Short mmCIF file of C-alpha atoms in Angstrom, two decimals:
data_model
loop_
_atom_site.label_atom_id
_atom_site.label_comp_id
_atom_site.label_asym_id
_atom_site.label_seq_id
_atom_site.Cartn_x
_atom_site.Cartn_y
_atom_site.Cartn_z
CA MET A 18 -0.10 0.42 0.10
CA LEU A 19 2.88 1.93 0.85
CA ASP A 20 6.13 2.83 -1.56
CA ALA A 21 9.56 1.56 0.13
CA THR A 22 9.77 5.54 1.02
CA LEU A 23 7.05 6.19 2.85
CA LYS A 24 7.24 3.42 4.60
CA THR A 25 11.04 4.66 5.98
CA GLN A 26 9.78 7.98 7.31
CA LEU A 27 7.00 6.11 8.84
CA LYS A 28 8.74 3.61 10.45
CA ALA A 29 10.88 7.10 11.79
CA TYR A 30 8.29 8.42 13.44
CA LEU A 31 6.28 5.54 14.80
CA GLU A 32 9.45 5.27 16.66
CA ARG A 33 8.20 7.78 19.32
CA VAL A 34 5.61 5.77 19.86
CA GLN A 35 5.48 4.98 23.89
CA LYS A 36 2.28 3.26 24.85
CA PRO A 37 0.28 0.10 22.63
CA ILE A 38 -1.57 0.77 20.09
CA GLU A 39 -4.92 -1.53 18.89
CA ILE A 40 -6.52 -1.12 15.54
CA VAL A 41 -10.23 -2.04 15.45
CA ALA A 42 -11.04 -2.25 11.96
CA THR A 43 -14.34 -3.12 10.53
CA LEU A 44 -14.53 -3.79 6.66
CA ASP A 45 -16.34 -5.63 4.45
CA ASP A 46 -15.42 -7.22 0.69
CA GLY A 47 -14.97 -3.78 -1.26
CA LYS A 48 -12.42 -2.68 -2.52
CA ALA A 49 -11.90 0.12 -0.38
CA SER A 50 -11.51 -2.49 2.66
CA GLY A 51 -8.73 -4.10 0.31
CA GLU A 52 -7.32 -0.96 0.47
CA VAL A 53 -7.79 -0.24 4.86
CA LYS A 54 -6.65 -3.69 4.85
CA SER A 55 -3.12 -3.36 3.09
CA LEU A 56 -2.65 -0.12 4.89
CA LEU A 57 -3.05 -1.54 8.04
CA ALA A 58 -0.66 -4.26 7.40
CA ASP A 59 2.06 -2.07 6.59
CA LEU A 60 1.53 -0.38 10.09
CA VAL A 61 1.91 -3.24 11.55
CA ALA A 62 5.01 -4.53 10.00
CA LEU A 63 6.43 -0.66 10.69
CA SER A 64 5.69 -1.52 14.24
CA ASP A 65 5.74 -3.98 17.02
CA LYS A 66 3.86 -1.71 19.34
CA ILE A 67 0.82 -1.45 16.65
CA THR A 68 -1.94 -4.30 16.65
CA VAL A 69 -5.31 -5.00 14.25
CA VAL A 70 -8.54 -6.61 15.37
CA GLU A 71 -11.40 -6.61 13.05
CA ASN A 72 -15.05 -5.91 15.02
CA ASN A 73 -17.92 -6.37 11.91
CA ALA A 74 -19.92 -4.61 14.10
CA ALA A 75 -23.06 -3.49 11.82
CA ASP A 76 -23.71 -0.17 13.15
CA VAL A 77 -19.95 1.01 12.03
CA ARG A 78 -19.02 2.59 8.71
CA LYS A 79 -17.22 0.34 6.41
CA PRO A 80 -14.49 0.46 5.58
CA SER A 81 -13.40 2.47 8.98
CA PHE A 82 -10.63 1.64 11.62
CA LEU A 83 -10.76 3.29 15.23
CA ILE A 84 -7.80 3.71 17.15
CA THR A 85 -7.56 3.03 20.47
CA ASN A 86 -4.94 1.54 23.33
CA PRO A 87 -5.78 -2.38 24.43
CA GLY A 88 -8.46 -1.87 26.87
CA VAL A 89 -9.62 2.11 26.02
CA ASP A 90 -11.77 3.50 23.76
CA THR A 91 -10.33 6.79 23.26
CA GLY A 92 -13.71 7.52 19.72
CA LEU A 93 -10.93 8.32 17.42
CA ARG A 94 -11.77 7.01 13.62
CA PHE A 95 -10.89 7.49 10.93
CA ALA A 96 -13.80 6.33 7.99
CA GLY A 97 -11.92 5.69 5.05
CA VAL A 98 -8.42 5.31 3.82
CA PRO A 99 -6.54 8.22 5.20
CA LEU A 100 -4.43 8.74 2.19
CA GLY A 101 -3.38 12.55 0.23
CA HIS A 102 -3.53 14.96 2.53
CA GLU A 103 -5.35 13.36 5.70
CA PHE A 104 -2.26 10.82 5.35
CA THR A 105 -0.09 13.32 8.10
CA SER A 106 -3.60 13.38 9.85
CA LEU A 107 -2.97 9.66 10.47
CA VAL A 108 0.27 9.71 11.57
CA LEU A 109 -0.05 12.41 13.95
CA ALA A 110 -3.43 10.18 15.43
CA LEU A 111 -0.66 7.25 15.56
CA LEU A 112 1.43 9.32 17.66
CA GLN A 113 -1.06 10.60 20.01
CA VAL A 114 -2.48 7.32 20.58
CA GLY A 115 0.73 6.01 21.53
CA GLY A 116 1.44 8.86 23.53
CA HIS A 117 3.92 11.03 22.24
CA PRO A 118 3.04 14.37 23.57
CA SER A 119 1.03 17.08 21.71
CA LYS A 120 2.86 20.64 20.76
CA GLU A 121 -0.04 22.56 22.05
CA SER A 122 0.30 25.14 24.61
CA ALA A 123 -0.61 23.48 28.10
CA GLU A 124 -3.12 25.88 28.75
CA LEU A 125 -5.36 25.07 25.81
CA LEU A 126 -4.56 21.14 26.70
CA GLU A 127 -6.15 21.41 29.54
CA GLN A 128 -9.17 23.33 28.79
CA ILE A 129 -10.09 20.28 26.76
CA ARG A 130 -9.18 17.99 29.51
CA GLY A 131 -11.84 20.47 31.51
CA ILE A 132 -15.20 19.85 29.22
CA ASP A 133 -17.70 17.93 30.64
CA THR A 134 -20.31 18.01 27.55
CA PRO A 135 -20.19 14.59 25.52
CA LEU A 136 -19.39 15.64 21.97
CA ASN A 137 -19.59 13.30 19.21
CA PHE A 138 -18.23 15.00 16.29
CA GLU A 139 -17.90 13.75 12.37
CA THR A 140 -15.87 15.70 10.05
CA TYR A 141 -16.66 15.09 6.08
CA TYR A 142 -13.16 15.51 4.18
CA SER A 143 -11.89 15.33 0.87
CA LEU A 144 -8.44 13.87 0.01
CA SER A 145 -7.79 16.97 -1.70
CA CYS A 146 -8.37 19.67 0.64
CA HIS A 147 -5.97 21.12 2.02
CA ASN A 148 -7.51 22.55 4.67
CA CYS A 149 -9.33 19.80 6.36
CA PRO A 150 -6.27 18.19 7.82
CA ASP A 151 -6.44 20.59 10.33
CA VAL A 152 -10.15 20.23 10.87
CA VAL A 153 -9.52 16.63 11.67
CA GLN A 154 -6.13 16.89 13.99
CA ALA A 155 -7.98 18.93 16.05
CA LEU A 156 -10.75 16.77 16.94
CA ASN A 157 -8.72 14.27 16.66
CA LEU A 158 -6.61 15.35 19.90
CA MET A 159 -9.55 16.40 21.22
CA SER A 160 -11.13 12.84 21.33
CA VAL A 161 -8.08 11.67 22.41
CA LEU A 162 -7.52 13.79 25.64
CA ASN A 163 -10.89 14.08 26.85
CA PRO A 164 -13.04 10.79 27.21
CA ASN A 165 -16.56 12.80 26.79
CA ILE A 166 -15.34 13.45 23.43
CA THR A 167 -15.32 11.11 19.74
CA HIS A 168 -14.62 12.03 16.20
CA THR A 169 -15.02 10.22 13.27
CA ALA A 170 -12.81 11.31 10.33
CA ILE A 171 -15.06 10.57 7.07
CA ASP A 172 -13.47 10.75 3.13
CA GLY A 173 -16.68 12.30 1.90
CA GLY A 174 -16.16 10.85 -1.69
CA LEU A 175 -16.08 7.13 0.42
CA PHE A 176 -19.59 7.21 1.47
CA GLN A 177 -21.17 9.57 -1.59
CA SER A 178 -24.91 8.98 0.00
CA GLU A 179 -24.00 10.12 3.22
CA VAL A 180 -23.02 13.43 1.29
CA GLU A 181 -26.16 13.38 -0.51
CA SER A 182 -28.62 13.00 2.06
CA ARG A 183 -27.33 15.68 4.51
CA GLU A 184 -26.23 17.72 1.72
CA ILE A 185 -23.00 18.62 2.09
CA MET A 186 -21.66 20.84 -0.86
CA GLY A 187 -18.54 21.33 0.75
CA VAL A 188 -15.66 20.00 2.80
CA PRO A 189 -14.67 20.05 6.12
CA THR A 190 -18.39 20.00 7.25
CA VAL A 191 -18.94 19.17 10.78
CA PHE A 192 -21.26 18.02 13.01
CA VAL A 193 -21.83 17.34 16.56
CA ASN A 194 -24.22 15.54 17.87
CA GLY A 195 -26.02 14.81 15.16
CA GLU A 196 -25.75 18.78 14.42
CA ARG A 197 -24.33 20.56 11.35
CA PHE A 198 -21.25 22.94 13.24
CA GLY A 199 -19.00 24.07 10.88
CA GLN A 200 -17.62 24.32 7.67
CA GLY A 201 -14.67 25.32 6.49
CA ARG A 202 -10.75 25.56 7.64
CA MET A 203 -11.16 25.84 11.85
CA GLU A 204 -7.95 25.41 14.44
CA LEU A 205 -8.08 23.98 17.75
CA ALA A 206 -8.39 27.14 19.78
CA GLU A 207 -11.09 28.22 17.26
CA ILE A 208 -13.77 24.92 17.75
CA VAL A 209 -12.79 25.28 21.53
CA ALA A 210 -13.82 28.17 21.66
CA LYS A 211 -16.93 27.26 20.49
CA VAL A 212 -17.99 24.61 22.85
CA ASP A 213 -16.40 26.02 25.77
CA SER A 214 -19.20 28.72 25.61
CA GLY A 215 -17.02 30.86 28.52
CA ALA A 216 -13.55 31.13 26.31
CA ALA A 217 -13.88 34.12 24.88
CA ALA A 218 -15.38 36.15 27.49
CA ARG A 219 -11.81 34.84 29.81
CA GLU A 220 -9.75 35.69 26.67
CA ALA A 221 -11.13 39.53 25.51
CA ALA A 222 -10.12 39.47 29.20
CA LYS A 223 -7.11 38.80 29.26
CA ILE A 224 -6.12 40.70 26.40
CA SER A 225 -7.03 43.71 27.39
CA ALA A 226 -5.11 43.77 30.46
CA LYS A 227 -2.04 43.36 28.15
CA ASP A 228 0.28 47.06 28.67
CA ALA A 229 0.67 48.94 25.77
CA PHE A 230 3.19 47.60 22.89
CA ASP A 231 5.54 49.55 20.60
CA VAL A 232 4.20 48.28 17.27
CA LEU A 233 1.06 45.73 17.19
CA ILE A 234 0.11 44.22 13.88
CA VAL A 235 -2.93 43.69 13.01
CA GLY A 236 -3.20 40.52 10.82
CA GLY A 237 -1.28 37.34 10.58
CA GLY A 238 -0.31 36.67 6.78
CA PRO A 239 3.20 37.26 5.37
CA ALA A 240 2.86 41.10 5.85
CA GLY A 241 2.40 40.50 9.33
CA ALA A 242 4.10 37.89 9.99
CA ALA A 243 7.14 39.63 8.12
CA ALA A 244 6.44 42.48 10.28
CA ALA A 245 6.60 40.55 13.91
CA VAL A 246 9.64 39.70 12.75
CA TYR A 247 11.30 42.46 11.53
CA ALA A 248 9.94 44.66 14.57
CA ALA A 249 10.96 42.07 16.81
CA ARG A 250 14.41 42.09 16.12
CA LYS A 251 14.84 45.88 16.69
CA GLY A 252 14.04 44.59 20.42
CA ILE A 253 11.11 46.71 20.88
CA ARG A 254 7.46 45.18 22.22
CA THR A 255 5.93 43.70 19.64
CA GLY A 256 2.55 42.54 19.67
CA ILE A 257 -0.06 40.78 16.56
CA ALA A 258 -2.92 40.13 16.03
CA ALA A 259 -4.18 38.14 13.65
CA GLU A 260 -8.13 36.46 12.76
CA ARG A 261 -5.99 33.28 12.00
CA LEU A 262 -2.07 32.89 11.38
CA GLY A 263 -1.08 32.11 7.83
CA GLY A 264 -4.11 34.98 6.42
CA GLN A 265 -5.00 33.58 2.77
CA VAL A 266 -1.72 31.82 2.50
CA LEU A 267 -3.90 28.78 3.99
CA ASP A 268 -6.49 29.11 1.25
CA THR A 269 -3.82 28.45 -1.63
CA VAL A 270 -2.94 25.03 -2.94
CA ASP A 271 0.75 24.73 -5.06
CA ILE A 272 3.23 27.69 -4.20
CA GLU A 273 5.90 28.03 -6.67
CA ASN A 274 7.62 31.94 -6.87
CA PHE A 275 8.90 32.17 -3.18
CA ILE A 276 11.82 32.61 -4.16
CA SER A 277 14.67 30.50 -2.69
CA VAL A 278 11.82 27.63 -2.04
CA GLN A 279 11.16 25.82 -5.19
CA LYS A 280 7.52 24.05 -4.43
CA THR A 281 5.20 24.16 -1.44
CA GLU A 282 1.79 24.41 -0.24
CA GLY A 283 -0.85 27.29 2.01
CA PRO A 284 -0.63 25.49 4.91
CA GLN A 285 3.12 24.48 4.93
CA PHE A 286 4.46 27.84 4.27
CA ALA A 287 1.51 29.44 6.84
CA ALA A 288 3.25 27.39 9.39
CA ALA A 289 6.49 28.26 8.38
CA LEU A 290 5.80 32.07 9.23
CA GLU A 291 4.00 31.03 12.35
CA ARG A 292 7.32 29.33 13.59
CA HIS A 293 9.34 32.05 12.64
CA VAL A 294 7.34 34.62 14.26
CA ARG A 295 7.58 32.93 17.63
CA ASP A 296 11.17 32.22 17.06
CA TYR A 297 11.66 36.21 18.57
CA GLU A 298 9.58 37.34 21.31
CA VAL A 299 5.86 38.46 20.03
CA ASP A 300 3.13 38.70 21.52
CA ILE A 301 0.41 36.59 19.28
CA MET A 302 -3.19 36.95 19.66
CA ASN A 303 -5.11 34.73 17.52
CA LEU A 304 -8.51 33.93 16.83
CA GLN A 305 -8.97 38.00 16.97
CA ARG A 306 -10.53 40.04 13.97
CA ALA A 307 -10.39 43.80 14.15
CA LYS A 308 -13.18 46.03 14.94
CA ALA A 309 -11.88 49.71 14.46
CA LEU A 310 -8.89 51.65 14.85
CA VAL A 311 -9.10 54.84 17.08
CA PRO A 312 -6.16 57.20 16.28
CA ALA A 313 -4.06 58.62 19.51
CA LYS A 314 -5.74 61.58 20.52
CA GLU A 315 -2.53 63.62 20.45
CA GLU A 316 1.21 63.30 19.35
CA GLY A 317 3.18 59.99 20.84
CA GLY A 318 -0.27 59.67 22.51
CA LEU A 319 -1.48 55.21 22.16
CA ILE A 320 -3.44 54.09 19.38
CA THR A 321 -6.44 51.98 20.16
CA VAL A 322 -7.02 48.58 18.66
CA GLU A 323 -10.85 47.19 19.39
CA LEU A 324 -12.05 43.85 18.69
CA GLU A 325 -15.09 42.24 18.22
CA SER A 326 -14.26 39.87 21.19
CA GLY A 327 -14.32 43.55 23.40
CA ALA A 328 -11.49 43.76 23.84
CA THR A 329 -9.02 46.63 23.33
CA LEU A 330 -4.94 47.04 22.23
CA GLN A 331 -3.08 50.07 22.57
CA SER A 332 0.63 50.75 20.77
CA LYS A 333 2.85 53.12 19.99
CA THR A 334 2.54 52.66 16.30
CA VAL A 335 -0.03 49.87 14.37
CA ILE A 336 0.56 48.07 11.55
CA LEU A 337 -1.99 47.14 8.82
CA SER A 338 -1.56 43.98 7.69
CA THR A 339 -5.37 42.31 7.52
CA GLY A 340 -4.91 41.17 3.87
CA ALA A 341 -8.28 39.90 1.34
CA ARG A 342 -10.56 37.74 0.89
CA TRP A 343 -12.39 36.01 -2.58
CA ARG A 344 -14.39 38.44 -4.28
CA ASN A 345 -18.71 37.67 -4.10
CA MET A 346 -20.16 37.92 -7.19
CA ASN A 347 -22.65 39.90 -5.26
CA VAL A 348 -26.02 38.65 -7.25
CA PRO A 349 -29.63 37.52 -5.85
CA GLY A 350 -29.25 33.73 -4.59
CA GLU A 351 -25.12 33.40 -4.09
CA GLU A 352 -25.44 33.50 -0.42
CA GLN A 353 -28.50 31.52 -0.24
CA TYR A 354 -26.19 28.71 -1.52
CA ARG A 355 -23.41 29.50 0.10
CA THR A 356 -22.10 26.03 0.78
CA LYS A 357 -24.76 24.64 -0.72
CA GLY A 358 -23.66 24.50 -4.28
CA VAL A 359 -21.50 27.83 -4.14
CA THR A 360 -18.17 27.56 -3.29
CA TYR A 361 -14.60 29.33 -3.29
CA CYS A 362 -11.43 26.09 -3.26
CA PRO A 363 -11.99 23.52 -6.21
CA HIS A 364 -9.31 21.96 -4.43
CA CYS A 365 -10.88 21.32 -1.79
CA ASP A 366 -14.46 20.70 -2.99
CA GLY A 367 -13.58 19.91 -6.23
CA PRO A 368 -14.53 16.37 -5.26
CA LEU A 369 -17.88 16.57 -4.40
CA PHE A 370 -18.81 17.28 -7.69
CA LYS A 371 -18.04 14.28 -8.97
CA GLY A 372 -19.50 13.35 -12.02
CA LYS A 373 -22.05 16.31 -11.96
CA PRO A 374 -21.80 19.24 -14.34
CA VAL A 375 -20.20 22.80 -12.28
CA ALA A 376 -19.45 26.55 -13.28
CA VAL A 377 -16.47 28.50 -12.49
CA ILE A 378 -16.91 32.04 -12.65
CA GLY A 379 -13.76 33.82 -13.75
CA GLY A 380 -11.17 33.67 -16.62
CA GLY A 381 -7.72 34.86 -14.84
CA ASN A 382 -4.79 32.21 -13.57
CA SER A 383 -6.72 31.15 -9.90
CA GLY A 384 -10.57 30.94 -12.55
CA VAL A 385 -8.16 29.00 -15.23
CA GLU A 386 -6.23 26.56 -13.10
CA ALA A 387 -9.57 25.98 -11.46
CA ALA A 388 -11.26 24.95 -14.77
CA ILE A 389 -8.63 22.25 -15.37
CA ASP A 390 -8.25 21.19 -11.97
CA LEU A 391 -12.06 20.08 -11.50
CA ALA A 392 -12.56 19.15 -15.24
CA GLY A 393 -10.47 15.43 -14.47
CA LEU A 394 -13.24 15.42 -11.97
CA VAL A 395 -16.79 16.50 -12.78
CA LYS A 396 -19.04 15.53 -15.45
CA HIS A 397 -18.69 19.09 -17.47
CA VAL A 398 -16.77 22.27 -17.06
CA THR A 399 -18.70 25.59 -17.65
CA LEU A 400 -16.11 28.87 -17.48
CA LEU A 401 -17.92 32.26 -17.51
CA GLU A 402 -15.55 35.22 -18.25
CA PHE A 403 -16.93 39.10 -18.05
CA GLY A 404 -14.62 39.90 -20.20
CA ALA A 405 -14.71 39.52 -24.23
CA GLU A 406 -11.30 36.77 -23.58
CA LEU A 407 -9.93 35.04 -20.87
CA ARG A 408 -7.19 36.53 -19.20
CA ALA A 409 -5.23 33.82 -17.95
CA ASP A 410 -1.26 32.54 -18.94
CA ALA A 411 -1.46 31.57 -22.35
CA VAL A 412 -0.17 27.85 -21.09
CA LEU A 413 -2.74 27.85 -19.29
CA GLN A 414 -5.30 29.01 -22.25
CA LYS A 415 -3.90 26.21 -24.30
CA LYS A 416 -4.70 23.44 -22.23
CA LEU A 417 -8.47 24.53 -20.39
CA ARG A 418 -9.30 24.62 -24.16
CA SER A 419 -7.53 20.98 -25.54
CA LEU A 420 -10.56 19.50 -22.98
CA PRO A 421 -13.67 17.80 -24.55
CA ASN A 422 -15.28 18.46 -20.93
CA VAL A 423 -14.98 22.71 -20.88
CA THR A 424 -16.99 25.20 -22.79
CA ILE A 425 -15.52 28.48 -22.21
CA ILE A 426 -18.10 30.99 -22.12
CA VAL A 427 -16.74 35.09 -22.71
CA ASN A 428 -18.58 38.08 -22.06
CA ALA A 429 -21.13 37.11 -19.79
CA GLU A 430 -22.21 38.69 -16.82
CA THR A 431 -23.63 36.28 -13.95
CA THR A 432 -27.50 37.78 -12.76
CA GLN A 433 -28.36 35.07 -10.52
CA VAL A 434 -27.74 31.75 -8.47
CA ASN A 435 -30.92 29.35 -9.35
CA GLY A 436 -31.95 27.10 -6.47
CA ASP A 437 -34.33 24.70 -5.22
CA GLY A 438 -34.20 25.78 -1.47
CA LYS A 439 -32.06 23.30 -0.51
CA LYS A 440 -28.67 23.11 -3.25
CA VAL A 441 -27.70 25.22 -6.50
CA THR A 442 -29.64 24.15 -10.32
CA GLY A 443 -28.04 26.26 -12.11
CA LEU A 444 -27.79 29.83 -12.78
CA THR A 445 -28.98 32.71 -15.12
CA TYR A 446 -26.23 34.61 -16.43
CA LYS A 447 -26.73 37.86 -19.42
CA ASP A 448 -25.03 37.69 -22.72
CA ARG A 449 -23.15 41.31 -22.39
CA VAL A 450 -22.91 41.68 -26.14
CA SER A 451 -26.43 40.69 -27.60
CA GLY A 452 -28.47 41.14 -23.93
CA GLU A 453 -29.66 37.80 -24.16
CA VAL A 454 -30.62 36.11 -21.38
CA LYS A 455 -29.53 32.59 -20.54
CA ASP A 456 -29.72 29.63 -18.17
CA VAL A 457 -27.35 27.13 -17.73
CA ALA A 458 -28.33 23.87 -15.73
CA LEU A 459 -25.57 23.30 -13.08
CA GLU A 460 -24.81 22.04 -9.25
CA GLY A 461 -22.17 23.66 -8.27
CA ILE A 462 -20.51 27.05 -9.38
CA PHE A 463 -16.73 27.98 -7.69
CA VAL A 464 -16.39 31.81 -7.97
CA GLN A 465 -12.65 32.78 -8.93
CA ILE A 466 -12.94 36.98 -9.33
CA GLY A 467 -10.27 37.24 -7.23
CA LEU A 468 -9.83 39.48 -4.02
CA LEU A 469 -11.48 41.79 -1.75
CA PRO A 470 -9.51 44.31 1.23
CA ASN A 471 -10.39 43.55 4.84
CA THR A 472 -10.95 47.15 5.41
CA ASP A 473 -14.14 47.69 6.16
CA TRP A 474 -13.30 48.38 9.91
CA LEU A 475 -11.45 51.26 8.65
CA LYS A 476 -13.70 53.31 6.74
CA GLY A 477 -13.59 56.92 8.09
CA THR A 478 -10.42 56.44 10.22
CA VAL A 479 -7.49 55.93 7.23
CA GLU A 480 -7.43 57.18 3.79
CA LEU A 481 -9.12 54.08 0.93
CA THR A 482 -9.18 54.04 -2.25
CA ARG A 483 -12.75 53.10 -4.23
CA PHE A 484 -11.50 49.90 -4.19
CA GLY A 485 -10.66 49.65 -0.30
CA GLU A 486 -7.30 49.52 -0.27
CA VAL A 487 -5.34 51.10 2.24
CA ILE A 488 -3.25 54.39 0.53
CA ILE A 489 0.29 53.96 1.53
CA ASP A 490 3.72 55.59 0.89
CA ALA A 491 6.80 54.14 -0.48
CA LYS A 492 7.50 53.29 3.49
CA GLY A 493 3.69 52.55 4.11
CA HIS A 494 3.02 55.38 6.36
CA THR A 495 -1.02 56.16 6.02
CA ASN A 496 -2.24 59.52 6.29
CA VAL A 497 -2.78 58.58 10.10
CA PRO A 498 0.41 59.53 12.45
CA GLY A 499 2.27 56.18 13.66
CA VAL A 500 0.06 54.10 11.26
CA PHE A 501 1.31 51.91 8.79
CA ALA A 502 -0.17 49.17 6.25
CA ALA A 503 1.49 46.59 4.12
CA GLY A 504 0.06 43.40 2.02
CA ASP A 505 -2.76 43.08 -0.27
CA CYS A 506 -4.74 45.42 1.91
CA THR A 507 -2.66 48.17 0.78
CA ASP A 508 -3.54 49.77 -2.89
CA VAL A 509 0.50 48.12 -3.81
CA PRO A 510 0.01 46.61 -7.27
CA TYR A 511 0.37 42.62 -7.88
CA LYS A 512 -1.11 41.24 -4.96
CA GLN A 513 2.22 38.32 -4.72
CA ILE A 514 3.31 36.83 -1.28
CA ILE A 515 6.65 38.05 -1.46
CA ILE A 516 5.73 42.18 -2.43
CA ALA A 517 3.59 41.35 0.82
CA ALA A 518 6.45 39.88 3.65
CA GLY A 519 8.56 42.94 1.82
CA ALA A 520 6.15 45.13 2.07
CA GLY A 521 6.01 44.49 5.75
CA ALA A 522 9.42 43.94 6.44
CA THR A 523 9.00 47.86 5.06
CA ALA A 524 6.44 48.89 7.41
CA ALA A 525 8.14 47.26 10.09
CA LEU A 526 10.90 49.39 10.01
CA SER A 527 9.09 52.76 9.06
CA ALA A 528 7.34 51.32 12.28
CA PHE A 529 11.16 51.56 14.25
CA ASP A 530 12.04 54.87 12.89
CA HIS A 531 8.09 56.39 14.15
CA LEU A 532 9.39 55.89 17.27
CA ILE A 533 12.91 56.75 17.33
CA ARG A 534 11.60 60.04 16.02
CA HIS A 535 9.02 60.35 17.91
#
């Protein structure tokens, strides 16, 4: 099942296992069960601490397997064959059940152990989803730490009937005790805060009690991370408040243009950013969304940042690096059918539309790449571009036009998402040349039309362009004294990771210069 290289790497990891592991497999005669059986045989061969038994209970998904200790039920189960992006989740589950300690903070681990409510989590994932492992791994860890918590990670592509009956049109999708809990990437602390109702208030009080910073960075993507490292290296008190460390990089699949790194994936790059920031004395406040910026009342005074949690922070200087988000079509039906056929991640959600007709909105690089990827999975792809021609690179357009199950429509203005009340059934578009209105029958719509800066909370405080971008000069200054900005939330052209990182460094150096001059 596993190749020789992977076996060698896995054997080295499994040497860290401290306690015996028992895997309880529930199988049938299907092909997937055969793959699970082969995978488990490889695991047994690689570690003398792993044993496998079969228990073909009628009320358990097949194929699936429970990872536990002899005589103990951890409640950690995989339903399917956890390869692809989920292979890492399998390895971590084995290590954690085997007694290898988690790297999460002691405070968060203790909070998980203290949850006294029975929670039965189910996560539907796809093997090509790069956001799913974070959710699967978080819930697996919770089930290992707390006997009140169970978790089953379910391959949505394998259990297609469940996906359809539960109307799942995006992954990861999480249920708890049979009710929908959440969808999309979630971090461990975010999940814990959601089930521990008092956690947010406690964290807000702790944040508000912090002393003023010399530099406070709002946003944790490449620009924010670079700003934090450069500021901390100056020996000044540095804080970073971020809705999620890594920012939009977490939603990026392949990164091949960050110089000196030939190829990586977004989540791995984001993890590297976080590790680099944590190498320095930076006060990191994660899962915090900014609500308002209050400029200093007098020269040399403190700037205030209000957070949606109710907390407030003060600093002598502030660097805005809140990045951008996917742009919406803003047409009737889009919001109603979000996660019910309208989606923004072809890599994550594509497998859920296997054999079905879908559309991609947008003819730039991201749209054309999405259409190419989807064409190998779905029945048919209709790509709609607002302009008179596609804007993607010529090599991508050539590849797209070679695919037999792709239709390209230009001069197409999408005017409505259609549905039956539960899920998408199609879309309506207007031909911008003839004015004719046409309908296309579809089951999925992948929106790929660019980015929108996360600056709504800054309106009326700092100067913005008509597109909502923060206006800065060559050194990252905004029009507000002591407030700087960097990255995709600004009016700097070419929204690229490497440009954002450089701009973050510039803003931090400018903030330091401001401090020593004032």
